[in-house]
């Protein structure tokens, strides 16, 4: 069984415990030979997949307890196997969700690291530089490149800290491993979204 | 005596306690009839002003105690009259600096509110929306527009809080008044940078 999670930047695949990624451009030329169970937050790609026979959209099968309006299906899938905890998907955007006793209590969004870079670049040529994620957070920066990296990384980490309180934190997404290192109560699981997709396939007896 | 602070988005003027703003485009067509003491962080405009007789660049006259490399002259001016405290200039970028016993201890940078909007918009059409600064920060968001605003405002406020500790906070810049409302130990001073410029004029006996 092949799973696919189509995000804002890439399409991530899962099969038999293996994970790989295609760019949107590569994904356009991908022709499956077997059923692909997928979720998709990209509207143009979603429209195209709806006409393809071997692609099965899992979105309608998720039964998720929340009052949050318009929650992305990738966030729902990431939360789907977590009963209690804070779920952080650090990709193009960083989404943060709180689950308590199997209920979704709400969540919020931060820009992903490269979106921060684009935000800085939009202000001035002087702020157009790559972020340095390994910036020291225990001393005040003494130059612009450090000042930008410190602002981004420390503001994200600090907000995650005060939000999670004593909950366990489940990280996923391209920068999930990086952020997980700042927390003692953290678990990094690259396959969190796929685990949600596998659960819904089982619940709905799709396979 | 006329003062002018040319930033990344606008040129701010000060004369006899009055403050007004010109866009960069309007500033291009501005021809002074008297001396204008200015500071400028915009490289192309700075290059042009250097050839104009009535424009006097104050940057060389600032004597500022810091090991920070390449600190913008607007940040130096904003810190110049503060002996102890945290200085926050919330404009196109949000700069945060710490002064202690007349010494600059370092600082960091966050994107300004519209740079965050541009960062979000770069991720997905679904995240392209104006921020709502009056978002409630005491409850988890339940829809995307609130989730974006909450992420931005709460991550900024939280980092300012843990940075300032028991210091006084001096806010300036276009969004300075807005952010100052979240703090009991805050002072908003729209003319903070101009006060620094006035101090240097006095020190250097320029007028």
Tab-separated table of C-alpha atoms in Angstrom:
chain	number	residue	atom	x	y	z
A	1	UNK	CA	0.000	0.000	0.000
A	2	UNK	CA	1.353	3.396	-1.012
A	3	UNK	CA	0.561	6.603	0.898
A	4	UNK	CA	1.144	10.151	-0.291
A	5	UNK	CA	0.939	13.481	1.579
A	6	UNK	CA	0.947	16.443	-0.800
A	7	UNK	CA	1.965	19.636	0.959
A	8	UNK	CA	2.734	23.196	-0.077
A	9	UNK	CA	6.296	22.397	-1.192
A	10	UNK	CA	6.539	18.656	-1.885
A	11	UNK	CA	4.777	15.329	-2.124
A	12	UNK	CA	5.910	12.882	0.570
A	13	UNK	CA	5.478	9.154	-0.028
A	14	UNK	CA	5.331	6.183	2.338
A	15	UNK	CA	5.461	2.492	1.568
A	16	UNK	CA	6.420	-0.428	3.847
A	17	UNK	CA	8.124	1.880	6.357
A	18	UNK	CA	10.112	3.698	3.667
A	19	UNK	CA	9.672	7.435	3.123
A	20	UNK	CA	10.658	9.510	0.076
A	21	UNK	CA	9.872	12.900	-1.418
A	22	UNK	CA	9.048	14.271	-4.865
A	23	UNK	CA	8.931	17.935	-5.806
A	24	UNK	CA	5.604	19.172	-7.186
A	25	UNK	CA	7.200	19.142	-10.648
A	26	UNK	CA	8.404	15.535	-10.271
A	27	UNK	CA	5.001	14.571	-8.885
A	28	UNK	CA	3.326	15.837	-12.073
A	29	UNK	CA	5.131	13.131	-14.037
A	30	UNK	CA	4.493	10.400	-11.479
A	31	UNK	CA	2.168	7.654	-12.777
A	32	UNK	CA	1.333	5.033	-10.164
A	33	UNK	CA	0.916	1.358	-10.987
A	34	UNK	CA	-1.062	0.668	-7.817
A	35	UNK	CA	-3.551	2.461	-5.563
A	36	UNK	CA	-2.171	5.603	-3.874
A	37	UNK	CA	-4.005	6.715	-0.732
A	38	UNK	CA	-3.406	10.423	-0.451
A	39	UNK	CA	-4.174	13.673	1.343
A	40	UNK	CA	-3.549	17.054	-0.300
A	41	UNK	CA	-3.573	20.703	0.826
A	42	UNK	CA	-2.610	22.080	-2.580
A	43	UNK	CA	-5.804	23.107	-4.412
A	44	UNK	CA	-4.612	22.861	-8.062
A	45	UNK	CA	-3.032	19.425	-7.489
A	46	UNK	CA	-6.109	18.237	-5.575
A	47	UNK	CA	-8.330	19.221	-8.529
A	48	UNK	CA	-6.119	17.247	-10.921
A	49	UNK	CA	-5.968	14.124	-8.712
A	50	UNK	CA	-9.743	13.970	-8.349
A	51	UNK	CA	-9.936	12.815	-12.002
A	52	UNK	CA	-7.316	10.053	-11.619
A	53	UNK	CA	-8.532	6.567	-10.886
A	54	UNK	CA	-5.653	5.113	-8.830
A	55	UNK	CA	-5.540	8.091	-6.439
A	56	UNK	CA	-7.836	7.702	-3.443
A	57	UNK	CA	-8.418	10.810	-1.337
A	58	UNK	CA	-8.493	9.896	2.375
A	59	UNK	CA	-9.811	13.288	3.523
A	60	UNK	CA	-13.521	12.284	3.597
A	61	UNK	CA	-12.785	9.330	5.881
A	62	UNK	CA	-11.218	11.235	8.801
A	63	UNK	CA	-13.523	11.596	11.809
A	64	UNK	CA	-11.906	14.283	13.895
A	65	UNK	CA	-13.344	16.002	16.967
A	66	UNK	CA	-12.676	19.749	16.684
A	67	UNK	CA	-14.452	23.087	16.422
A	68	UNK	CA	-11.516	24.480	14.409
A	69	UNK	CA	-12.773	25.753	11.044
A	70	UNK	CA	-10.907	24.840	7.874
A	71	UNK	CA	-8.159	22.799	9.517
A	72	UNK	CA	-5.750	21.457	6.877
A	73	UNK	CA	-6.081	17.705	6.335
A	74	UNK	CA	-2.334	17.265	6.953
A	75	UNK	CA	-2.770	18.775	10.435
A	76	UNK	CA	-5.744	16.504	11.092
A	77	UNK	CA	-3.701	13.461	10.008
A	78	UNK	CA	-0.759	14.507	12.211
A	79	UNK	CA	-3.082	14.801	15.247
A	80	UNK	CA	-5.086	11.677	14.416
A	81	UNK	CA	-3.023	9.163	16.388
A	82	UNK	CA	-2.268	11.429	19.378
A	83	UNK	CA	-4.625	11.365	22.355
A	84	UNK	CA	-2.747	13.862	24.544
A	85	UNK	CA	0.043	16.198	23.547
A	86	UNK	CA	1.223	19.097	21.437
A	87	UNK	CA	1.746	18.315	17.744
A	88	UNK	CA	4.235	20.457	15.815
A	89	UNK	CA	4.574	20.040	12.050
A	90	UNK	CA	7.585	22.157	11.085
A	91	UNK	CA	7.543	22.451	7.308
A	92	UNK	CA	6.868	25.371	4.912
A	93	UNK	CA	4.624	26.615	7.716
A	94	UNK	CA	4.912	25.519	11.336
A	95	UNK	CA	1.557	24.319	12.653
A	96	UNK	CA	1.004	23.730	16.359
A	97	UNK	CA	-2.006	21.785	17.665
A	98	UNK	CA	-3.111	20.681	21.102
A	99	UNK	CA	-4.820	17.358	21.734
A	100	UNK	CA	-6.360	16.515	25.103
A	101	UNK	CA	-8.235	13.292	25.862
A	102	UNK	CA	-8.656	12.675	22.126
A	103	UNK	CA	-10.144	16.127	21.518
A	104	UNK	CA	-8.496	18.869	19.462
A	105	UNK	CA	-8.408	22.061	21.572
A	106	UNK	CA	-7.189	24.418	18.825
A	107	UNK	CA	-3.907	25.487	17.364
A	108	UNK	CA	-1.881	28.152	15.674
A	109	UNK	CA	0.539	28.745	12.832
A	110	UNK	CA	4.008	30.261	12.480
A	111	UNK	CA	5.967	30.810	9.279
A	112	UNK	CA	8.438	28.053	8.401
A	113	UNK	CA	12.150	28.900	8.434
A	114	UNK	CA	12.341	29.780	4.735
A	115	UNK	CA	9.152	31.872	4.979
A	116	UNK	CA	10.891	33.885	7.730
A	117	UNK	CA	13.847	34.345	5.361
A	118	UNK	CA	11.476	35.622	2.668
A	119	UNK	CA	9.825	37.948	5.174
A	120	UNK	CA	13.189	39.464	6.164
A	121	UNK	CA	14.264	39.723	2.504
A	122	UNK	CA	11.071	41.694	1.729
A	123	UNK	CA	12.150	44.412	4.205
A	124	UNK	CA	15.643	45.267	2.970
A	125	UNK	CA	18.626	43.949	1.003
A	126	UNK	CA	20.539	44.189	4.286
A	127	UNK	CA	18.289	41.526	5.848
A	128	UNK	CA	18.494	39.145	2.876
A	129	UNK	CA	20.608	36.294	4.233
A	130	UNK	CA	20.229	32.626	5.170
A	131	UNK	CA	19.246	31.843	8.753
A	132	UNK	CA	21.743	29.982	10.905
A	133	UNK	CA	19.732	27.439	12.921
A	134	UNK	CA	22.671	26.601	15.198
A	135	UNK	CA	22.712	30.134	16.628
A	136	UNK	CA	23.467	30.313	20.371
A	137	UNK	CA	20.308	31.259	22.265
A	138	UNK	CA	21.922	32.005	25.632
A	139	UNK	CA	23.770	35.203	24.635
A	140	UNK	CA	22.532	38.378	22.939
A	141	UNK	CA	23.599	38.551	19.243
A	142	UNK	CA	26.379	40.945	18.221
A	143	UNK	CA	25.846	41.063	14.456
A	144	UNK	CA	22.956	41.185	11.984
A	145	UNK	CA	23.075	37.578	10.718
A	146	UNK	CA	22.962	36.274	14.301
A	147	UNK	CA	20.286	38.842	15.239
A	148	UNK	CA	17.959	37.515	12.517
A	149	UNK	CA	18.526	33.827	13.380
A	150	UNK	CA	18.155	34.466	17.118
A	151	UNK	CA	14.873	36.360	16.619
A	152	UNK	CA	13.360	33.547	14.573
A	153	UNK	CA	14.585	30.484	16.489
A	154	UNK	CA	14.162	31.948	19.988
A	155	UNK	CA	10.661	33.345	19.313
A	156	UNK	CA	9.514	29.962	17.990
A	157	UNK	CA	11.109	27.903	20.787
A	158	UNK	CA	9.835	30.257	23.504
A	159	UNK	CA	6.242	30.141	22.266
A	160	UNK	CA	6.379	26.330	21.987
A	161	UNK	CA	7.733	26.124	25.549
A	162	UNK	CA	5.007	28.229	27.154
A	163	UNK	CA	2.312	26.498	25.101
A	164	UNK	CA	3.271	22.879	25.821
A	165	UNK	CA	3.553	23.257	29.595
A	166	UNK	CA	4.007	19.647	30.807
A	167	UNK	CA	2.560	17.974	27.710
A	168	UNK	CA	4.556	15.671	25.445
A	169	UNK	CA	5.538	17.255	22.139
A	170	UNK	CA	5.357	15.334	18.887
A	171	UNK	CA	7.443	16.875	16.119
A	172	UNK	CA	7.222	16.069	12.435
A	173	UNK	CA	8.050	17.833	9.140
A	174	UNK	CA	11.328	18.808	7.496
A	175	UNK	CA	12.530	20.958	10.423
A	176	UNK	CA	10.885	18.825	13.107
A	177	UNK	CA	14.082	16.998	14.058
A	178	UNK	CA	15.918	20.314	14.456
A	179	UNK	CA	13.287	21.812	16.766
A	180	UNK	CA	12.824	18.596	18.762
A	181	UNK	CA	16.401	18.891	20.079
A	182	UNK	CA	15.429	21.912	22.206
A	183	UNK	CA	12.922	19.913	24.272
A	184	UNK	CA	13.416	17.081	26.746
A	185	UNK	CA	9.786	15.951	26.466
A	186	UNK	CA	9.879	15.709	22.646
A	187	UNK	CA	9.423	12.875	20.183
A	188	UNK	CA	10.375	13.297	16.525
A	189	UNK	CA	8.358	11.115	14.175
A	190	UNK	CA	8.859	11.664	10.477
A	191	UNK	CA	5.914	9.366	9.752
A	192	UNK	CA	3.344	10.997	12.073
A	193	UNK	CA	1.052	12.061	9.216
A	194	UNK	CA	1.359	8.633	7.579
A	195	UNK	CA	0.438	6.958	10.856
A	196	UNK	CA	-2.751	9.034	10.865
A	197	UNK	CA	-3.427	7.963	7.288
A	198	UNK	CA	-2.839	4.292	8.109
A	199	UNK	CA	-5.239	4.592	11.062
A	200	UNK	CA	-8.025	6.017	8.914
A	201	UNK	CA	-7.510	3.317	6.251
A	202	UNK	CA	-7.900	0.684	8.961
A	203	UNK	CA	-10.943	2.374	10.562
A	204	UNK	CA	-12.711	2.761	7.214
A	205	UNK	CA	-11.721	-0.773	6.063
A	206	UNK	CA	-10.356	0.678	2.820
A	207	UNK	CA	-7.635	-1.883	2.260
B	1	UNK	CA	16.141	72.754	12.814
B	2	UNK	CA	14.755	69.917	10.738
B	3	UNK	CA	15.530	66.234	11.411
B	4	UNK	CA	14.938	63.319	9.086
B	5	UNK	CA	15.149	59.548	9.695
B	6	UNK	CA	15.107	57.585	6.444
B	7	UNK	CA	14.107	53.989	7.005
B	8	UNK	CA	13.313	50.999	4.815
B	9	UNK	CA	9.741	52.138	4.063
B	10	UNK	CA	9.500	55.894	4.707
B	11	UNK	CA	11.274	59.106	5.611
B	12	UNK	CA	10.165	60.462	9.005
B	13	UNK	CA	10.601	64.170	9.724
B	14	UNK	CA	10.776	66.133	12.962
B	15	UNK	CA	10.668	69.883	13.500
B	16	UNK	CA	9.732	71.840	16.655
B	17	UNK	CA	8.055	68.799	18.230
B	18	UNK	CA	6.029	68.032	15.118
B	19	UNK	CA	6.449	64.714	13.314
B	20	UNK	CA	5.427	63.773	9.757
B	21	UNK	CA	6.182	61.131	7.173
B	22	UNK	CA	6.961	61.040	3.459
B	23	UNK	CA	7.065	57.910	1.306
B	24	UNK	CA	10.374	57.234	-0.469
B	25	UNK	CA	8.730	58.444	-3.677
B	26	UNK	CA	7.553	61.707	-2.065
B	27	UNK	CA	10.955	62.122	-0.470
B	28	UNK	CA	12.615	62.008	-3.913
B	29	UNK	CA	10.802	65.241	-4.819
B	30	UNK	CA	11.465	66.944	-1.488
B	31	UNK	CA	13.791	69.959	-1.772
B	32	UNK	CA	14.658	71.536	1.571
B	33	UNK	CA	15.079	75.306	2.065
B	34	UNK	CA	17.093	74.824	5.251
B	35	UNK	CA	19.593	72.367	6.709
B	36	UNK	CA	18.230	68.833	7.251
B	37	UNK	CA	20.091	66.691	9.796
B	38	UNK	CA	19.465	63.107	8.787
B	39	UNK	CA	20.256	59.455	9.341
B	40	UNK	CA	19.610	56.848	6.642
B	41	UNK	CA	19.626	53.032	6.442
B	42	UNK	CA	18.620	52.902	2.779
B	43	UNK	CA	21.784	52.574	0.667
B	44	UNK	CA	20.570	54.086	-2.662
B	45	UNK	CA	18.989	57.117	-0.911
B	46	UNK	CA	22.101	57.564	1.252
B	47	UNK	CA	24.277	57.643	-1.876
B	48	UNK	CA	22.060	60.341	-3.411
B	49	UNK	CA	21.928	62.506	-0.257
B	50	UNK	CA	25.719	62.521	0.090
B	51	UNK	CA	25.859	64.855	-2.946
B	52	UNK	CA	23.266	67.329	-1.609
B	53	UNK	CA	24.498	70.329	0.275
B	54	UNK	CA	21.664	70.990	2.727
B	55	UNK	CA	21.575	67.378	3.933
B	56	UNK	CA	23.889	66.705	6.878
B	57	UNK	CA	24.493	63.066	7.760
B	58	UNK	CA	24.589	62.634	11.552
B	59	UNK	CA	25.929	59.060	11.444
B	60	UNK	CA	29.651	59.976	11.829
B	61	UNK	CA	28.939	61.968	15.012
B	62	UNK	CA	27.402	59.180	17.103
B	63	UNK	CA	29.726	57.805	19.773
B	64	UNK	CA	28.131	54.564	20.824
B	65	UNK	CA	29.583	51.899	23.097
B	66	UNK	CA	28.901	48.482	21.567
B	67	UNK	CA	30.672	45.441	20.139
B	68	UNK	CA	27.701	44.814	17.787
B	69	UNK	CA	28.943	44.779	14.186
B	70	UNK	CA	27.010	46.720	11.557
B	71	UNK	CA	24.293	48.068	13.833
B	72	UNK	CA	21.864	50.225	11.849
B	73	UNK	CA	22.215	53.925	12.617
B	74	UNK	CA	18.462	54.133	13.396
B	75	UNK	CA	18.942	51.523	16.138
B	76	UNK	CA	21.924	53.429	17.517
B	77	UNK	CA	19.880	56.657	17.564
B	78	UNK	CA	16.965	54.926	19.301
B	79	UNK	CA	19.305	53.600	22.038
B	80	UNK	CA	21.302	56.818	22.304
B	81	UNK	CA	19.268	58.500	25.043
B	82	UNK	CA	18.543	55.352	27.082
B	83	UNK	CA	20.919	54.392	29.865
B	84	UNK	CA	19.070	51.298	31.070
B	85	UNK	CA	16.268	49.444	29.373
B	86	UNK	CA	15.049	47.442	26.417
B	87	UNK	CA	14.482	49.429	23.219
B	88	UNK	CA	11.972	48.095	20.684
B	89	UNK	CA	11.589	49.773	17.293
B	90	UNK	CA	8.564	48.122	15.699
B	91	UNK	CA	8.567	49.137	12.048
B	92	UNK	CA	9.204	47.215	8.784
B	93	UNK	CA	11.477	45.095	10.953
B	94	UNK	CA	11.232	44.868	14.750
B	95	UNK	CA	14.606	45.550	16.352
B	96	UNK	CA	15.201	44.821	20.040
B	97	UNK	CA	18.237	46.208	21.902
B	98	UNK	CA	19.370	46.060	25.504
B	99	UNK	CA	21.114	48.985	27.218
B	100	UNK	CA	22.696	48.620	30.650
B	101	UNK	CA	24.612	51.389	32.453
B	102	UNK	CA	24.988	53.255	29.148
B	103	UNK	CA	26.424	50.211	27.364
B	104	UNK	CA	24.771	48.335	24.514
B	105	UNK	CA	24.673	44.613	25.400
B	106	UNK	CA	23.421	43.347	22.024
B	107	UNK	CA	20.116	42.849	20.322
B	108	UNK	CA	18.058	40.912	17.840
B	109	UNK	CA	15.612	41.331	14.987
B	110	UNK	CA	12.150	40.032	14.181
B	111	UNK	CA	10.149	40.617	11.008
B	112	UNK	CA	7.672	43.511	11.157
B	113	UNK	CA	3.964	42.685	10.932
B	114	UNK	CA	3.731	43.131	7.157
B	115	UNK	CA	6.916	41.089	6.626
B	116	UNK	CA	5.194	38.246	8.531
B	117	UNK	CA	2.206	38.631	6.188
B	118	UNK	CA	4.536	38.357	3.191
B	119	UNK	CA	6.239	35.316	4.739
B	120	UNK	CA	2.869	33.554	5.168
B	121	UNK	CA	1.748	34.561	1.660
B	122	UNK	CA	4.932	32.992	0.218
B	123	UNK	CA	3.868	29.578	1.605
B	124	UNK	CA	0.370	29.205	0.188
B	125	UNK	CA	-2.634	31.109	-1.170
B	126	UNK	CA	-4.524	29.748	1.847
B	127	UNK	CA	-2.253	31.711	4.209
B	128	UNK	CA	-2.479	34.970	2.252
B	129	UNK	CA	-4.567	37.172	4.537
B	130	UNK	CA	-4.188	40.303	6.672
B	131	UNK	CA	-3.156	39.803	10.307
B	132	UNK	CA	-5.607	40.792	12.997
B	133	UNK	CA	-3.555	42.489	15.735
B	134	UNK	CA	-6.484	42.482	18.187
B	135	UNK	CA	-6.535	38.670	18.317
B	136	UNK	CA	-7.251	37.221	21.779
B	137	UNK	CA	-4.078	35.685	23.195
B	138	UNK	CA	-5.659	33.831	26.112
B	139	UNK	CA	-7.501	31.162	24.091
B	140	UNK	CA	-6.279	28.773	21.389
B	141	UNK	CA	-7.387	29.871	17.890
B	142	UNK	CA	-10.175	27.968	16.123
B	143	UNK	CA	-9.695	29.178	12.536
B	144	UNK	CA	-6.835	29.902	10.148
B	145	UNK	CA	-6.954	33.715	10.206
B	146	UNK	CA	-6.815	33.705	14.024
B	147	UNK	CA	-4.124	30.986	13.987
B	148	UNK	CA	-1.830	33.176	11.861
B	149	UNK	CA	-2.365	36.333	13.945
B	150	UNK	CA	-1.976	34.450	17.229
B	151	UNK	CA	1.300	32.860	16.060
B	152	UNK	CA	2.795	36.210	15.110
B	153	UNK	CA	1.601	38.414	17.982
B	154	UNK	CA	2.051	35.836	20.751
B	155	UNK	CA	5.545	34.767	19.593
B	156	UNK	CA	6.682	38.414	19.502
B	157	UNK	CA	5.133	39.376	22.863
B	158	UNK	CA	6.419	36.229	24.592
B	159	UNK	CA	9.995	36.769	23.432
B	160	UNK	CA	9.866	40.453	24.475
B	161	UNK	CA	8.566	39.414	27.909
B	162	UNK	CA	11.298	36.880	28.660
B	163	UNK	CA	13.977	39.219	27.296
B	164	UNK	CA	13.057	42.359	29.224
B	165	UNK	CA	12.794	40.720	32.666
B	166	UNK	CA	12.367	43.690	35.033
B	167	UNK	CA	13.790	46.347	32.690
B	168	UNK	CA	11.779	49.278	31.401
B	169	UNK	CA	10.748	48.911	27.743
B	170	UNK	CA	10.898	51.840	25.347
B	171	UNK	CA	8.777	51.351	22.249
B	172	UNK	CA	8.963	53.378	19.065
B	173	UNK	CA	8.087	52.855	15.381
B	174	UNK	CA	4.796	52.481	13.521
B	175	UNK	CA	3.602	49.468	15.543
B	176	UNK	CA	5.294	50.552	18.777
B	177	UNK	CA	2.117	51.929	20.333
B	178	UNK	CA	0.272	48.691	19.590
B	179	UNK	CA	2.919	46.480	21.219
B	180	UNK	CA	3.410	48.811	24.194
B	181	UNK	CA	-0.150	48.072	25.347
B	182	UNK	CA	0.831	44.512	26.300
B	183	UNK	CA	3.368	45.689	28.903
B	184	UNK	CA	2.912	47.494	32.205
B	185	UNK	CA	6.547	48.655	32.303
B	186	UNK	CA	6.410	50.194	28.800
B	187	UNK	CA	6.841	53.699	27.459
B	188	UNK	CA	5.866	54.561	23.891
B	189	UNK	CA	7.867	57.431	22.426
B	190	UNK	CA	7.311	58.176	18.758
B	191	UNK	CA	10.268	60.590	18.833
B	192	UNK	CA	12.849	58.268	20.428
B	193	UNK	CA	15.120	58.245	17.349
B	194	UNK	CA	14.812	62.032	16.997
B	195	UNK	CA	15.755	62.484	20.652
B	196	UNK	CA	18.951	60.552	19.915
B	197	UNK	CA	19.612	62.765	16.898
B	198	UNK	CA	19.031	65.937	18.951
B	199	UNK	CA	21.458	64.648	21.588
B	200	UNK	CA	24.224	64.049	19.038
B	201	UNK	CA	23.687	67.489	17.477
B	202	UNK	CA	24.108	69.036	20.914
B	203	UNK	CA	27.161	66.908	21.804
B	204	UNK	CA	28.895	67.694	18.505
B	205	UNK	CA	27.904	71.407	18.637
B	206	UNK	CA	26.492	71.154	15.121
B	207	UNK	CA	23.780	73.756	15.483
